[in-house]
Short mmCIF file of C-alpha atoms in Angstrom, two decimals:
data_model
loop_
_atom_site.label_atom_id
_atom_site.label_comp_id
_atom_site.label_asym_id
_atom_site.label_seq_id
_atom_site.Cartn_x
_atom_site.Cartn_y
_atom_site.Cartn_z
CA MET A 1 -7.95 6.51 19.35
CA SER A 2 -10.92 4.79 17.43
CA GLU A 3 -10.48 3.27 13.95
CA ASN A 4 -12.47 6.06 12.39
CA GLU A 5 -9.96 8.31 13.83
CA LEU A 6 -7.54 6.38 11.88
CA LEU A 7 -9.26 7.36 8.79
CA LYS A 8 -9.52 10.72 9.31
CA MET A 9 -5.56 10.71 10.14
CA LEU A 10 -4.89 9.22 6.97
CA ALA A 11 -7.17 11.67 4.90
CA GLY A 12 -5.18 14.45 2.85
CA ASP A 13 -2.34 14.04 0.38
CA TRP A 14 1.06 12.27 1.02
CA ALA A 15 4.27 12.22 -0.71
CA GLY A 16 7.52 10.27 -0.05
CA THR A 17 10.04 7.88 -1.48
CA GLY A 18 10.74 4.20 -1.95
CA ILE A 19 12.80 1.03 -2.74
CA GLY A 20 11.48 -1.94 -4.88
CA LEU A 21 13.01 -5.25 -4.92
CA TYR A 22 12.05 -8.60 -5.88
CA PRO A 23 14.07 -11.73 -6.35
CA THR A 24 13.11 -12.06 -9.93
CA ILE A 25 13.47 -8.08 -10.58
CA ASP A 26 16.38 -5.76 -10.93
CA PRO A 27 16.11 -2.89 -8.02
CA PHE A 28 14.58 0.01 -8.29
CA GLU A 29 14.09 3.73 -6.44
CA TYR A 30 10.65 5.41 -6.59
CA LEU A 31 8.70 8.32 -5.86
CA GLU A 32 5.05 7.79 -4.87
CA SER A 33 2.24 10.50 -4.47
CA LEU A 34 -0.93 9.19 -2.40
CA ARG A 35 -3.83 10.58 -1.68
CA PHE A 36 -6.86 9.57 0.68
CA THR A 37 -10.37 11.07 0.64
CA LEU A 38 -13.06 10.06 3.54
CA ASP A 39 -16.51 9.62 2.44
CA GLY A 40 -19.25 11.84 3.77
CA LYS A 41 -20.03 8.95 6.55
CA GLY A 42 -16.50 8.87 7.91
CA ALA A 43 -16.52 4.71 7.43
CA ASN A 44 -14.54 4.39 3.89
CA LEU A 45 -11.67 5.82 2.98
CA HIS A 46 -10.82 6.09 -1.05
CA TYR A 47 -7.06 6.47 -2.17
CA GLU A 48 -5.19 6.85 -5.28
CA GLN A 49 -1.77 5.89 -5.41
CA ARG A 50 0.62 6.88 -8.12
CA THR A 51 4.55 5.91 -8.69
CA ARG A 52 7.61 6.87 -10.83
CA ARG A 53 10.36 4.73 -10.78
CA ARG A 54 14.11 4.52 -11.61
CA TYR A 55 16.51 1.89 -11.84
CA ILE A 56 19.83 2.13 -9.85
CA GLY A 57 22.29 4.08 -11.71
CA GLN A 58 19.35 6.00 -13.64
CA THR A 59 18.59 9.47 -13.21
CA ASN A 60 15.26 10.00 -14.52
CA TYR A 61 12.12 8.55 -13.56
CA VAL A 62 9.58 7.58 -15.45
CA SER A 63 5.88 6.38 -14.67
CA SER A 64 5.57 3.06 -13.21
CA HIS A 65 2.09 2.22 -11.43
CA TRP A 66 -0.98 3.26 -10.85
CA GLU A 67 -3.85 2.04 -7.79
CA THR A 68 -6.71 2.70 -6.55
CA GLY A 69 -9.03 1.62 -4.31
CA PHE A 70 -10.85 1.79 -1.00
CA LEU A 71 -9.87 1.16 2.95
CA ARG A 72 -13.25 0.33 4.84
CA LEU A 73 -13.81 -0.76 8.42
CA LEU A 74 -15.11 -4.19 9.25
CA GLU A 75 -16.41 -5.44 12.38
CA ASP A 76 -14.37 -6.62 15.28
CA ASP A 77 -11.55 -4.14 14.56
CA GLN A 78 -10.78 -5.33 11.24
CA ILE A 79 -10.23 -3.37 8.06
CA GLU A 80 -10.14 -4.48 4.46
CA ILE A 81 -8.37 -2.96 1.17
CA ALA A 82 -10.10 -3.45 -1.97
CA ASN A 83 -8.02 -1.95 -4.93
CA VAL A 84 -7.22 -2.28 -8.58
CA GLN A 85 -4.01 -1.80 -10.67
CA ILE A 86 -3.08 -0.30 -13.44
CA GLY A 87 -2.30 -4.06 -14.89
CA GLY A 88 -5.67 -4.92 -14.12
CA ARG A 89 -4.92 -6.86 -10.89
CA VAL A 90 -7.85 -6.96 -8.41
CA GLU A 91 -6.73 -7.58 -4.71
CA ILE A 92 -8.30 -7.58 -1.47
CA LEU A 93 -6.63 -7.54 1.35
CA THR A 94 -8.33 -8.28 5.30
CA GLY A 95 -6.27 -7.56 8.37
CA THR A 96 -6.30 -5.97 11.78
CA ILE A 97 -5.30 -2.35 13.07
CA GLU A 98 -3.21 -1.61 16.25
CA THR A 99 -3.01 1.08 18.35
CA ASN A 100 -0.02 2.36 20.18
CA SER A 101 1.31 5.49 22.21
CA GLU A 102 2.65 6.60 18.91
CA GLY A 103 -0.32 5.87 16.08
CA TYR A 104 -1.38 3.11 14.14
CA VAL A 105 -0.33 0.05 12.79
CA LEU A 106 -1.94 -1.89 10.01
CA ARG A 107 -1.27 -5.54 9.10
CA VAL A 108 -3.53 -6.99 6.12
CA LYS A 109 -3.25 -10.05 4.20
CA SER A 110 -4.44 -11.21 0.77
CA SER A 111 -7.98 -12.88 0.49
CA HIS A 112 -8.37 -12.58 -2.97
CA PHE A 113 -6.99 -12.20 -6.30
CA ALA A 114 -8.32 -11.65 -9.95
CA ASN A 115 -6.85 -11.12 -13.41
CA ASP A 116 -3.07 -12.05 -12.23
CA PRO A 117 -2.31 -15.74 -12.07
CA ARG A 118 1.22 -15.10 -10.76
CA MET A 119 -0.15 -14.06 -7.32
CA GLN A 120 -0.08 -16.44 -4.64
CA GLU A 121 -0.07 -14.24 -1.06
CA ALA A 122 0.15 -10.58 -0.48
CA THR A 123 0.98 -8.47 2.43
CA ARG A 124 0.76 -5.04 3.55
CA THR A 125 2.05 -3.20 6.89
CA ILE A 126 1.04 0.55 7.26
CA THR A 127 2.29 2.41 10.04
CA LEU A 128 1.38 5.81 10.91
CA LYS A 129 2.49 8.13 13.28
CA GLY A 130 1.35 11.49 13.08
CA ASP A 131 2.23 13.07 9.74
CA SER A 132 4.36 10.21 8.82
CA LEU A 133 3.36 6.77 6.94
CA HIS A 134 5.89 3.97 6.39
CA TYR A 135 4.75 0.92 4.66
CA SER A 136 6.11 -2.24 3.34
CA MET A 137 4.66 -4.97 0.90
CA HIS A 138 5.62 -8.63 0.64
CA MET A 139 4.61 -11.06 -1.68
CA GLN A 140 4.60 -14.28 -3.24
CA THR A 141 4.41 -15.50 -6.81
CA ASN A 142 4.35 -18.54 -8.71
CA LYS A 143 8.16 -17.95 -9.32
CA VAL A 144 8.78 -17.28 -5.77
CA PRO A 145 7.68 -19.48 -3.28
CA HIS A 146 7.76 -17.84 -0.33
CA LEU A 147 7.06 -14.30 1.05
CA ALA A 148 9.47 -11.90 0.02
CA ILE A 149 9.89 -8.07 0.40
CA HIS A 150 8.71 -6.28 -2.87
CA LEU A 151 8.33 -2.40 -1.63
CA GLU A 152 8.94 -0.20 1.09
CA ALA A 153 8.70 3.44 1.36
CA ARG A 154 8.56 6.23 3.63
CA LEU A 155 5.81 9.23 3.07
CA GLN A 156 4.88 12.74 4.82
CA ARG A 157 1.88 14.20 4.88
CA ARG A 158 1.83 17.60 2.45
#
């Protein structure tokens, strides 16, 4: 499978659930919807992610996070994710695409942040196996001086 096939396989609507935690916050559960739209050339993928969260013990979900951006293929089997988040943070992450018999694994690391002086580093790992997508996000901030898990979710193609 080629990297262009990866972008084609991601295209569409996804939904699922996740868990958020970090040393400086209370844990929460969230519902996520994610839409990937392929450009006409097949080398860029736009995405929009929206989440609704509830803290452990609560019954109602409230609007939480909204993020939009692009995935694009770079030379040498690299990928870039550029996004902007509802709070104003801008993030650029670059990394690798691995293929295996079951699908793809994207591993990206932050190369640039803007509008959020707390952020020091972030990593995302996205695993795609058919109609199942799993991701985790780790981050390091000025209050937590090491990478720590922040988000983990499992989504299914709708």
